[in-house]
CSV table of C-alpha atoms in Angstrom, one decimal:
chain,number,residue,atom,x,y,z
A,1,MET,CA,17.8,50.8,47.8
A,2,ASN,CA,14.3,50.0,46.7
A,3,LYS,CA,12.2,53.2,46.4
A,4,PRO,CA,9.7,54.5,47.3
A,5,TYR,CA,10.0,54.7,51.1
A,6,PHE,CA,7.5,54.9,54.0
A,7,ILE,CA,7.7,56.0,57.6
A,8,GLY,CA,5.9,54.5,60.6
A,9,ILE,CA,5.7,56.0,64.1
A,10,ASP,CA,4.8,54.1,67.2
A,11,VAL,CA,4.0,55.9,70.5
A,12,GLY,CA,3.9,53.3,73.2
A,13,THR,CA,3.6,53.5,77.0
A,14,GLN,CA,7.4,53.4,77.5
A,15,GLY,CA,8.7,55.2,74.5
A,16,ALA,CA,8.4,56.4,70.9
A,17,ARG,CA,9.9,54.7,67.8
A,18,ALA,CA,10.1,55.7,64.1
A,19,VAL,CA,11.2,53.5,61.2
A,20,LEU,CA,11.7,54.1,57.5
A,21,ILE,CA,11.1,51.1,55.2
A,22,ASP,CA,11.7,50.6,51.5
A,23,ALA,CA,9.5,49.0,48.9
A,24,THR,CA,10.5,45.4,50.0
A,25,GLY,CA,9.8,46.1,53.7
A,26,GLU,CA,13.5,46.4,54.7
A,27,VAL,CA,14.1,48.7,57.6
A,28,LEU,CA,16.6,51.3,56.5
A,29,GLY,CA,16.5,53.6,59.5
A,30,SER,CA,15.1,53.8,62.9
A,31,GLY,CA,15.0,56.1,66.0
A,32,GLU,CA,13.9,55.5,69.5
A,33,GLN,CA,13.2,57.6,72.6
A,34,ALA,CA,12.3,56.2,76.0
A,35,PHE,CA,9.7,57.7,78.4
A,36,PRO,CA,10.1,57.5,82.1
A,37,LEU,CA,7.7,54.9,83.5
A,38,ASN,CA,6.2,55.3,86.9
A,39,ASN,CA,2.8,55.2,88.5
A,40,GLN,CA,1.9,58.7,87.3
A,41,SER,CA,2.9,57.9,83.7
A,42,ARG,CA,0.6,54.8,83.7
A,43,GLU,CA,-2.3,57.2,84.4
A,44,GLU,CA,-1.3,60.4,82.4
A,45,GLN,CA,1.4,61.4,80.0
A,46,SER,CA,2.2,64.6,78.2
A,47,PRO,CA,1.2,64.5,74.5
A,48,GLU,CA,3.5,67.5,73.8
A,49,GLN,CA,6.4,65.4,75.2
A,50,TRP,CA,5.4,62.6,72.9
A,51,TRP,CA,5.7,64.9,70.0
A,52,ARG,CA,9.1,66.2,71.0
A,53,ASP,CA,10.3,62.6,71.2
A,54,CYS,CA,8.7,61.7,67.9
A,55,MET,CA,10.6,64.6,66.3
A,56,LEU,CA,13.8,63.3,67.8
A,57,CYS,CA,13.1,59.9,66.4
A,58,LEU,CA,12.4,61.3,62.9
A,59,GLN,CA,15.6,63.3,63.1
A,60,GLN,CA,17.5,60.1,64.0
A,61,VAL,CA,16.0,58.3,61.0
A,62,VAL,CA,16.9,61.2,58.7
A,63,GLY,CA,20.5,61.1,60.0
A,64,GLN,CA,20.8,57.4,59.2
A,65,VAL,CA,19.3,57.5,55.7
A,66,ARG,CA,20.1,60.9,54.2
A,67,SER,CA,23.4,59.7,52.6
A,68,THR,CA,21.9,56.6,51.1
A,69,ILE,CA,18.4,57.5,49.8
A,70,ASN,CA,16.8,60.5,48.2
A,71,LEU,CA,14.4,61.9,50.9
A,72,ASN,CA,12.1,63.1,48.1
A,73,ASP,CA,11.2,59.5,47.5
A,74,ILE,CA,9.4,59.2,50.8
A,75,VAL,CA,5.7,58.9,50.0
A,76,ALA,CA,3.7,58.5,53.2
A,77,ILE,CA,3.8,58.4,56.9
A,78,SER,CA,1.4,56.9,59.5
A,79,VAL,CA,1.1,56.4,63.3
A,80,THR,CA,0.2,53.7,65.7
A,81,SER,CA,-0.3,54.0,69.5
A,82,THR,CA,-2.2,52.6,72.4
A,83,SER,CA,-5.9,51.8,72.2
A,84,GLY,CA,-8.1,53.6,74.6
A,85,THR,CA,-5.8,56.5,75.4
A,86,ILE,CA,-7.8,59.8,75.1
A,87,ILE,CA,-6.7,63.4,74.8
A,88,PRO,CA,-9.2,66.3,75.2
A,89,ILE,CA,-8.1,69.2,73.0
A,90,ASP,CA,-9.5,72.7,72.8
A,91,LYS,CA,-10.8,74.5,69.7
A,92,ASN,CA,-7.2,75.5,68.7
A,93,ASN,CA,-6.2,71.8,68.9
A,94,GLU,CA,-4.1,72.3,72.0
A,95,PRO,CA,-4.3,69.7,74.8
A,96,LEU,CA,-6.7,70.8,77.6
A,97,TYR,CA,-5.3,68.0,79.8
A,98,ASN,CA,-2.7,65.3,79.7
A,99,ALA,CA,-3.3,62.1,77.7
A,100,ILE,CA,-5.5,59.9,79.9
A,101,MET,CA,-3.8,56.6,79.4
A,102,TYR,CA,-5.4,53.3,78.6
A,103,SER,CA,-3.8,51.9,81.7
A,104,ASP,CA,-5.4,54.5,84.0
A,105,PRO,CA,-8.0,52.7,86.2
A,106,ARG,CA,-9.7,55.8,87.5
A,107,SER,CA,-12.6,55.6,85.0
A,108,ALA,CA,-13.9,52.3,86.2
A,109,GLU,CA,-17.1,53.8,87.5
A,110,GLU,CA,-17.7,55.6,84.2
A,111,ALA,CA,-17.0,52.4,82.3
A,112,SER,CA,-19.7,50.5,84.2
A,113,TYR,CA,-22.1,53.3,83.4
A,114,CYS,CA,-21.2,53.4,79.7
A,115,LYS,CA,-21.7,49.7,79.5
A,116,LYS,CA,-25.1,49.8,81.2
A,117,VAL,CA,-26.3,52.6,78.9
A,118,ALA,CA,-25.0,51.0,75.7
A,119,LEU,CA,-26.6,47.7,76.6
A,120,ALA,CA,-29.9,49.3,77.5
A,121,GLU,CA,-29.9,51.1,74.2
A,122,ASN,CA,-29.3,47.8,72.3
A,123,SER,CA,-26.3,49.4,70.7
A,124,ASN,CA,-24.7,47.5,67.8
A,125,GLY,CA,-21.4,49.3,68.6
A,126,TYR,CA,-18.8,48.3,71.2
A,127,THR,CA,-20.5,47.6,74.6
A,128,ALA,CA,-17.8,45.8,76.6
A,129,PHE,CA,-16.5,49.0,78.2
A,130,ASN,CA,-14.0,48.9,81.0
A,131,ALA,CA,-11.5,51.3,82.5
A,132,SER,CA,-9.1,50.9,79.6
A,133,SER,CA,-11.8,52.0,77.0
A,134,GLY,CA,-11.9,55.4,75.4
A,135,LEU,CA,-15.5,56.4,76.0
A,136,PRO,CA,-15.4,56.1,79.8
A,137,LYS,CA,-12.3,58.3,79.9
A,138,MET,CA,-14.2,61.0,78.0
A,139,LEU,CA,-16.9,60.8,80.6
A,140,TRP,CA,-14.3,60.8,83.4
A,141,PHE,CA,-12.8,64.0,82.1
A,142,ILE,CA,-16.2,65.8,81.9
A,143,ASN,CA,-17.2,64.7,85.4
A,144,ARG,CA,-13.9,65.7,86.9
A,145,TYR,CA,-13.3,69.0,85.0
A,146,PRO,CA,-16.6,70.5,84.2
A,147,GLY,CA,-15.0,74.0,84.1
A,148,LYS,CA,-13.0,72.9,81.0
A,149,VAL,CA,-16.1,71.8,79.0
A,150,GLU,CA,-16.6,75.2,77.4
A,151,GLN,CA,-13.1,75.1,75.9
A,152,LEU,CA,-13.4,71.5,74.6
A,153,GLY,CA,-13.1,71.1,70.9
A,154,LYS,CA,-12.6,67.3,70.4
A,155,PHE,CA,-11.7,64.1,72.1
A,156,ILE,CA,-9.0,62.4,70.2
A,157,HIS,CA,-6.9,59.3,70.5
A,158,ALA,CA,-3.1,59.0,71.0
A,159,ALA,CA,-2.2,58.3,67.4
A,160,ASP,CA,-4.5,61.1,66.2
A,161,PHE,CA,-2.5,63.7,68.2
A,162,ILE,CA,0.7,62.8,66.4
A,163,ILE,CA,-1.1,62.7,63.1
A,164,GLY,CA,-2.5,66.2,63.8
A,165,LYS,CA,1.0,67.4,64.6
A,166,LEU,CA,2.2,66.0,61.3
A,167,CYS,CA,-0.5,67.5,59.1
A,168,GLY,CA,-2.6,69.9,61.1
A,169,ARG,CA,-5.8,67.9,61.1
A,170,TYR,CA,-7.0,66.5,64.4
A,171,GLU,CA,-10.6,65.7,63.6
A,172,VAL,CA,-10.0,62.3,61.8
A,173,THR,CA,-9.5,58.9,63.5
A,174,ASP,CA,-9.7,55.3,62.2
A,175,TYR,CA,-11.9,52.3,62.9
A,176,THR,CA,-9.5,50.6,65.3
A,177,ASN,CA,-9.0,53.6,67.5
A,178,ALA,CA,-12.7,54.6,67.5
A,179,LEU,CA,-13.9,51.1,68.4
A,180,LYS,CA,-13.5,51.3,72.2
A,181,SER,CA,-14.7,54.9,72.1
A,182,GLY,CA,-18.1,53.4,71.2
A,183,PHE,CA,-18.0,53.7,67.4
A,184,ASP,CA,-20.3,51.2,65.6
A,185,VAL,CA,-17.9,49.5,63.1
A,186,ARG,CA,-20.8,47.5,61.7
A,187,LYS,CA,-22.9,50.6,60.6
A,188,LYS,CA,-19.8,52.8,60.4
A,189,GLU,CA,-21.3,55.5,62.6
A,190,TRP,CA,-21.3,56.8,66.1
A,191,PRO,CA,-24.4,55.5,68.0
A,192,ALA,CA,-26.8,58.3,69.0
A,193,TYR,CA,-26.9,57.2,72.6
A,194,ILE,CA,-23.5,58.7,73.1
A,195,TRP,CA,-24.9,62.3,72.9
A,196,GLU,CA,-28.5,61.5,73.7
A,197,LYS,CA,-27.8,59.6,77.0
A,198,LEU,CA,-24.4,60.7,78.0
A,199,PRO,CA,-23.1,64.3,78.7
A,200,ILE,CA,-21.0,64.1,75.5
A,201,GLN,CA,-21.6,66.4,72.5
A,202,GLN,CA,-21.7,64.9,69.0
A,203,ASN,CA,-19.3,67.6,67.7
A,204,TRP,CA,-16.7,66.4,70.2
A,205,LEU,CA,-16.4,63.1,68.3
A,206,GLN,CA,-14.1,62.6,65.3
A,207,THR,CA,-14.7,61.7,61.7
A,208,VAL,CA,-13.8,58.0,61.4
A,209,GLN,CA,-12.1,56.5,58.3
A,210,PRO,CA,-10.5,53.2,57.4
A,211,SER,CA,-6.8,52.9,58.4
A,212,GLY,CA,-4.6,54.0,55.5
A,213,THR,CA,-7.0,56.7,54.3
A,214,GLY,CA,-5.1,59.8,53.2
A,215,ILE,CA,-5.8,62.8,55.6
A,216,ALA,CA,-3.5,65.6,54.3
A,217,ASN,CA,0.0,66.3,53.2
A,218,ILE,CA,2.7,66.9,55.8
A,219,LEU,CA,2.9,70.5,57.1
A,220,PRO,CA,5.3,72.6,54.9
A,221,GLU,CA,7.2,73.9,57.9
A,222,LEU,CA,7.7,70.4,59.3
A,223,ALA,CA,8.8,69.1,55.9
A,224,ALA,CA,11.4,71.9,55.7
A,225,ALA,CA,12.7,71.2,59.2
A,226,LEU,CA,13.3,67.5,58.5
A,227,GLY,CA,14.3,67.9,54.9
A,228,PHE,CA,11.3,66.0,53.7
A,229,PRO,CA,9.3,66.7,50.5
A,230,LYS,CA,6.1,68.6,51.0
A,231,THR,CA,4.2,65.9,49.1
A,232,ILE,CA,4.4,63.3,51.9
A,233,GLN,CA,0.9,62.0,52.7
A,234,VAL,CA,-0.1,61.6,56.3
A,235,VAL,CA,-2.6,58.7,56.5
A,236,ALA,CA,-5.1,57.4,59.1
A,237,GLY,CA,-3.3,55.2,61.6
A,238,MET,CA,-4.2,52.1,63.7
A,239,THR,CA,-4.0,50.8,67.3
A,240,ASP,CA,-0.7,49.2,68.3
A,241,GLY,CA,-2.0,45.7,68.6
A,242,CYS,CA,-3.6,45.8,65.1
A,243,ALA,CA,-0.5,47.4,63.6
A,244,ALA,CA,1.7,44.6,65.0
A,245,GLN,CA,-0.8,42.1,63.4
A,246,ILE,CA,-0.3,43.9,60.1
A,247,ALA,CA,3.5,43.8,60.4
A,248,SER,CA,3.2,40.0,61.1
A,249,GLY,CA,1.7,39.6,57.6
A,250,ALA,CA,-1.7,38.2,58.9
A,251,VAL,CA,-4.0,40.4,56.8
A,252,GLN,CA,-5.8,38.0,54.5
A,253,VAL,CA,-8.9,35.9,55.4
A,254,GLY,CA,-7.8,32.8,57.2
A,255,ASP,CA,-4.5,34.3,58.4
A,256,TRP,CA,-3.8,34.5,62.1
A,257,ASN,CA,-1.1,36.0,64.2
A,258,THR,CA,0.0,34.6,67.6
A,259,THR,CA,2.3,36.9,69.6
A,260,ILE,CA,3.8,35.2,72.6
A,261,GLY,CA,5.3,37.7,75.0
A,262,THR,CA,4.3,38.1,78.6
A,263,THR,CA,0.8,37.0,77.4
A,264,LEU,CA,-0.4,35.1,74.3
A,265,VAL,CA,-2.3,37.4,72.0
A,266,VAL,CA,-4.2,36.0,69.0
A,267,LYS,CA,-5.4,38.2,66.1
A,268,GLY,CA,-6.7,37.3,62.7
A,269,VAL,CA,-8.9,38.0,59.7
A,270,THR,CA,-12.4,36.6,59.0
A,271,THR,CA,-15.0,37.4,56.4
A,272,ARG,CA,-17.7,37.6,59.1
A,273,GLU,CA,-17.8,39.2,62.5
A,274,ILE,CA,-17.3,36.9,65.4
A,275,ASN,CA,-20.0,37.3,68.1
A,276,ASP,CA,-18.6,35.6,71.2
A,277,PRO,CA,-21.3,35.3,73.8
A,278,HIS,CA,-18.7,35.1,76.5
A,279,GLY,CA,-16.7,38.2,75.4
A,280,ARG,CA,-13.4,36.4,75.0
A,281,LEU,CA,-13.0,37.8,71.5
A,282,TYR,CA,-13.8,41.2,70.1
A,283,CYS,CA,-13.6,42.4,66.5
A,284,HIS,CA,-11.9,45.3,64.9
A,285,ARG,CA,-12.8,46.3,61.3
A,286,HIS,CA,-10.4,45.5,58.6
A,287,PRO,CA,-9.8,48.5,56.2
A,288,GLU,CA,-11.1,46.3,53.3
A,289,GLY,CA,-14.3,45.5,55.1
A,290,TYR,CA,-13.3,42.2,56.7
A,291,TRP,CA,-13.1,41.6,60.4
A,292,MET,CA,-10.1,41.4,62.7
A,293,PRO,CA,-11.0,39.4,65.8
A,294,GLY,CA,-8.6,39.1,68.7
A,295,GLY,CA,-8.2,37.8,72.2
A,296,ALA,CA,-5.5,37.8,74.9
A,297,SER,CA,-4.6,34.9,77.2
A,298,ASN,CA,-3.0,35.2,80.6
A,299,THR,CA,-0.8,32.3,79.4
A,300,GLY,CA,2.4,33.4,77.8
A,301,ALA,CA,6.2,33.2,78.0
A,302,ASP,CA,6.7,34.9,81.3
A,303,TRP,CA,7.5,31.6,82.9
A,304,VAL,CA,10.6,31.0,80.7
A,305,THR,CA,13.2,33.1,82.5
A,306,ARG,CA,11.3,33.2,85.8
A,307,ASP,CA,11.3,29.4,86.2
A,308,PHE,CA,14.3,28.3,84.1
A,309,GLY,CA,16.8,31.2,84.3
A,310,ASN,CA,19.1,32.2,81.5
A,311,ASN,CA,20.6,28.8,80.6
A,312,LEU,CA,18.1,28.3,77.9
A,313,ASP,CA,20.4,27.2,75.0
A,314,GLU,CA,21.4,24.1,76.9
A,315,LEU,CA,17.9,23.4,78.2
A,316,THR,CA,16.6,23.7,74.7
A,317,LYS,CA,19.2,21.2,73.3
A,318,GLN,CA,18.2,18.7,76.0
A,319,ALA,CA,14.5,19.4,75.5
A,320,ALA,CA,14.7,18.8,71.7
A,321,ALA,CA,15.6,15.1,72.4
A,322,LEU,CA,12.6,14.7,74.7
A,323,VAL,CA,9.7,15.9,72.6
A,324,PRO,CA,7.0,14.9,72.3
A,325,THR,CA,6.7,14.4,76.0
A,326,LYS,CA,3.8,12.6,77.7
A,327,HIS,CA,3.6,15.2,80.5
A,328,MET,CA,0.7,17.6,81.0
A,329,ALA,CA,1.9,21.1,82.1
A,330,TRP,CA,0.3,24.5,82.0
A,331,PRO,CA,2.7,27.3,83.0
A,332,LEU,CA,0.1,29.9,83.9
A,333,LYS,CA,1.8,32.3,86.3
A,334,GLN,CA,-1.2,34.3,87.5
A,335,HIS,CA,-4.5,33.4,88.9
A,336,GLY,CA,-7.3,32.9,86.4
A,337,GLU,CA,-7.6,32.7,82.6
A,338,ARG,CA,-9.5,35.0,80.2
A,339,PHE,CA,-8.9,33.5,76.8
A,340,PRO,CA,-9.5,31.1,75.1
A,341,PHE,CA,-11.7,30.3,78.1
A,342,ILE,CA,-12.9,32.3,81.0
A,343,ALA,CA,-11.9,30.6,84.3
A,344,PRO,CA,-11.2,33.1,87.1
A,345,GLN,CA,-10.4,30.1,89.4
A,346,ALA,CA,-7.8,28.6,87.1
A,347,THR,CA,-4.3,27.9,88.3
A,348,GLY,CA,-1.4,26.4,86.4
A,349,PHE,CA,-0.1,22.9,86.9
A,350,HIS,CA,2.8,20.6,86.1
A,351,PRO,CA,4.1,17.2,87.2
A,352,VAL,CA,6.3,17.2,90.3
A,353,GLY,CA,9.8,15.9,90.2
A,354,LEU,CA,10.6,16.3,86.5
A,355,PRO,CA,14.2,17.1,85.4
A,356,PRO,CA,14.4,20.7,84.3
A,357,ALA,CA,14.7,20.0,80.6
A,358,GLU,CA,11.7,17.7,80.6
A,359,LEU,CA,9.6,20.2,82.5
A,360,PHE,CA,10.8,22.9,80.1
A,361,ALA,CA,9.7,20.9,77.1
A,362,ALA,CA,6.3,20.1,78.8
A,363,CYS,CA,5.7,23.7,79.5
A,364,MET,CA,6.3,24.7,75.8
A,365,GLU,CA,3.9,22.0,74.8
A,366,GLY,CA,1.3,23.3,77.3
A,367,VAL,CA,1.3,26.8,75.8
A,368,ALA,CA,0.9,25.2,72.4
A,369,TYR,CA,-2.1,23.3,73.6
A,370,ILE,CA,-3.7,26.5,74.9
A,371,GLU,CA,-2.9,28.1,71.5
A,372,LYS,CA,-4.6,25.1,69.7
A,373,TYR,CA,-7.7,25.4,71.9
A,374,ALA,CA,-7.8,29.1,71.0
A,375,TYR,CA,-7.9,28.4,67.3
A,376,GLU,CA,-10.5,25.7,67.8
A,377,VAL,CA,-12.7,28.2,69.6
A,378,ILE,CA,-12.2,30.7,66.8
A,379,GLU,CA,-13.1,28.2,64.1
A,380,GLN,CA,-16.2,27.1,66.1
A,381,LEU,CA,-17.4,30.7,66.5
A,382,SER,CA,-16.5,32.0,63.1
A,383,GLY,CA,-17.4,28.9,60.9
A,384,GLU,CA,-14.2,29.7,59.0
A,385,SER,CA,-10.9,27.8,58.8
A,386,VAL,CA,-7.5,28.9,60.2
A,387,SER,CA,-5.1,28.4,57.3
A,388,ALA,CA,-1.8,29.7,58.7
A,389,VAL,CA,-0.3,31.2,61.8
A,390,PHE,CA,2.2,34.1,61.6
A,391,THR,CA,4.1,34.6,64.9
A,392,ALA,CA,6.0,37.2,66.8
A,393,GLY,CA,7.1,38.0,70.3
A,394,GLY,CA,9.9,36.6,72.4
A,395,GLY,CA,8.3,33.1,72.4
A,396,SER,CA,8.8,32.9,68.6
A,397,ASN,CA,12.6,33.1,68.9
A,398,SER,CA,12.9,29.4,69.9
A,399,GLU,CA,13.1,27.1,66.9
A,400,LEU,CA,12.2,24.2,69.0
A,401,TRP,CA,9.1,25.9,70.3
A,402,LEU,CA,8.1,26.9,66.8
A,403,GLN,CA,8.3,23.3,65.7
A,404,ILE,CA,6.3,22.1,68.7
A,405,ARG,CA,3.6,24.7,68.0
A,406,SER,CA,3.4,23.7,64.3
A,407,ASN,CA,3.1,20.1,65.2
A,408,VAL,CA,0.4,20.7,67.8
A,409,LEU,CA,-1.6,23.2,65.6
A,410,GLN,CA,-1.1,21.0,62.5
A,411,LEU,CA,-0.5,24.3,60.6
A,412,PRO,CA,2.4,26.1,59.0
A,413,VAL,CA,3.9,28.7,61.3
A,414,TYR,CA,5.7,31.7,59.8
A,415,LYS,CA,8.1,33.8,61.8
A,416,MET,CA,8.4,37.3,60.3
A,417,LYS,CA,11.5,39.4,60.2
A,418,HIS,CA,10.2,42.8,61.3
A,419,VAL,CA,7.3,42.7,63.6
A,420,THR,CA,6.9,46.0,65.4
A,421,GLY,CA,4.1,48.5,65.7
A,422,ALA,CA,6.2,51.1,63.8
A,423,VAL,CA,6.7,48.8,60.9
A,424,GLY,CA,3.0,48.1,60.9
A,425,ALA,CA,2.4,51.8,60.7
A,426,ALA,CA,4.8,52.1,57.8
A,427,ILE,CA,2.9,49.3,55.9
A,428,ILE,CA,-0.4,51.2,56.6
A,429,ALA,CA,1.2,54.3,55.3
A,430,ALA,CA,2.0,52.5,52.0
A,431,SER,CA,-1.4,50.6,51.8
A,432,GLN,CA,-3.3,53.2,49.8
A,433,THR,CA,-0.6,55.6,48.6
A,434,HIS,CA,1.7,53.2,46.7
A,435,PHE,CA,-0.4,50.0,46.8
A,436,ALA,CA,-4.0,49.4,46.0
A,437,SER,CA,-4.9,47.8,49.4
A,438,LEU,CA,-3.6,46.8,52.8
A,439,THR,CA,-3.5,43.1,51.6
A,440,GLU,CA,-1.3,44.0,48.7
A,441,ALA,CA,1.0,46.2,50.8
A,442,ALA,CA,1.4,43.6,53.5
A,443,LYS,CA,2.2,40.9,50.9
A,444,ALA,CA,5.0,43.1,49.4
A,445,LEU,CA,6.4,44.6,52.7
A,446,THR,CA,6.4,41.7,55.1
A,447,GLN,CA,9.3,39.3,55.1
A,448,ILE,CA,9.2,35.7,56.3
A,449,GLU,CA,12.3,34.9,58.3
A,450,LYS,CA,11.5,31.3,59.1
A,451,GLU,CA,8.9,28.8,57.8
A,452,VAL,CA,8.0,25.8,60.0
A,453,TYR,CA,5.7,22.9,58.9
A,454,PRO,CA,4.1,20.0,60.8
A,455,GLN,CA,6.1,16.8,61.1
A,456,LEU,CA,3.7,14.0,60.1
A,457,GLY,CA,4.8,11.3,62.5
A,458,VAL,CA,4.8,13.7,65.5
A,459,VAL,CA,1.4,15.2,64.7
A,460,GLU,CA,-0.4,12.0,65.6
A,461,ILE,CA,1.3,11.8,69.0
A,462,TYR,CA,0.4,15.4,69.7
A,463,LYS,CA,-3.2,14.8,68.7
A,464,GLN,CA,-3.5,12.2,71.5
A,465,ASN,CA,-1.6,14.4,74.0
A,466,TYR,CA,-3.7,17.4,73.2
A,467,GLN,CA,-6.9,15.4,74.0
A,468,GLN,CA,-5.4,14.4,77.3
A,469,PHE,CA,-4.7,18.1,78.1
A,470,ILE,CA,-8.3,19.1,77.2
A,471,ASP,CA,-9.6,16.2,79.4
A,472,LEU,CA,-7.5,17.5,82.2
A,473,LEU,CA,-8.8,21.1,81.8
A,474,ALA,CA,-12.4,19.8,81.7
A,475,GLY,CA,-11.8,17.6,84.8
A,476,LYS,CA,-10.7,20.7,86.7
A,477,GLY,CA,-13.9,22.5,85.6
A,478,TYR,CA,-12.1,25.2,83.5
A,479,ILE,CA,-13.7,24.3,80.2
A,480,SER,CA,-16.6,22.2,78.8
A,481,LYS,CA,-15.3,19.3,76.9
A,482,THR,CA,-17.9,19.5,74.2
A,483,VAL,CA,-18.9,23.2,73.9
A,484,TYR,CA,-16.5,25.9,72.7
A,485,ALA,CA,-19.1,28.6,72.3
């Protein structure tokens, strides 16, 4: 085993997970606990239950690794969780209320008000507030429970609660979690309008640090209970989407990550902030001062099993003999698109009467065309080049689809071995404790499982096909053919 070791915890909507990785990024132990998912849990969840489940996950990890590693060689631990989830805690750091989940729509009215105020004040901070943002949830709590305001000590984010349980300090958060709570990641400060124009006190807001910053050592009693050394450092965490980006290896300028699951999510690193006048992209702050723009498409891989069932191996074999196809297909399964273009009227399309394998191939190509357009938008807005695409999600498991995407993008595509939020949190834990930077940690701790490069003869065909696809989108009024921005 390659010491030292690092632990990452991910608290998601549907469960908690913990992993322990070694100095090469290999996962040596993991633990998982599922949460019951229902309409109530989409609005509120118990942070104390999260902590109990996190402890169970950590105990599972210890059970798996205690006979093969020296627990004293564990250096650091960090946490990732959902962006926009807010917990009001009292002055003794106890929850005053359940965690108000990012997926809770009840703060829509407060979101509109926060957006109006932020824009009126010409805030340089985040202004695109909606019901999934943190600041409106703070306002919602104050409006609904005025009797609890006297007891309020801090508003904290989901990851911060677990970090607090680990080290006893709840007053620190990180750039990525604070962004949608209104923090100005340009000036690295909370905008004054939050306490001057909203019924929120300045002392309810946390201190904000870059992800990976050391906060405190693990609590001695917790270390004793788990058999951990008291020297383990607990470090500032990150939102789940950003942590998955870190785990993908896309941490250097010019690196981008495409995750194709139900949706297609693109995240990357630029030297300058991207200001998108249409709001398709927004930017997190990289711990090293760069920017981490991202956007999410309604296009994804949800069509694969829905339209083609489970006989995918045979379909893939047949499709491999048919690409590149000349067919134009866009397997958008919901109404409207939000990235890389905003078109609420958009609907998917495909030729009628194609054999299943041919339609399957055309749909994979269609998603790749959307991905290419996304990167063209990004290059246009940023003025910077995309040099490589690191990929994750269920859509990255198809070798044929990886090759199609590389050919369409005209870029190398790297599929990584361990791409989870928990692994991303473990890399963040290592980034300033064992390594000098996040870039150095990610380089050492991410493992490429597959490298795919463009096939020169096929690239030219896809250039022409892509242009036809763009012409078709423009003809339907979804995009402007000449203007990305």
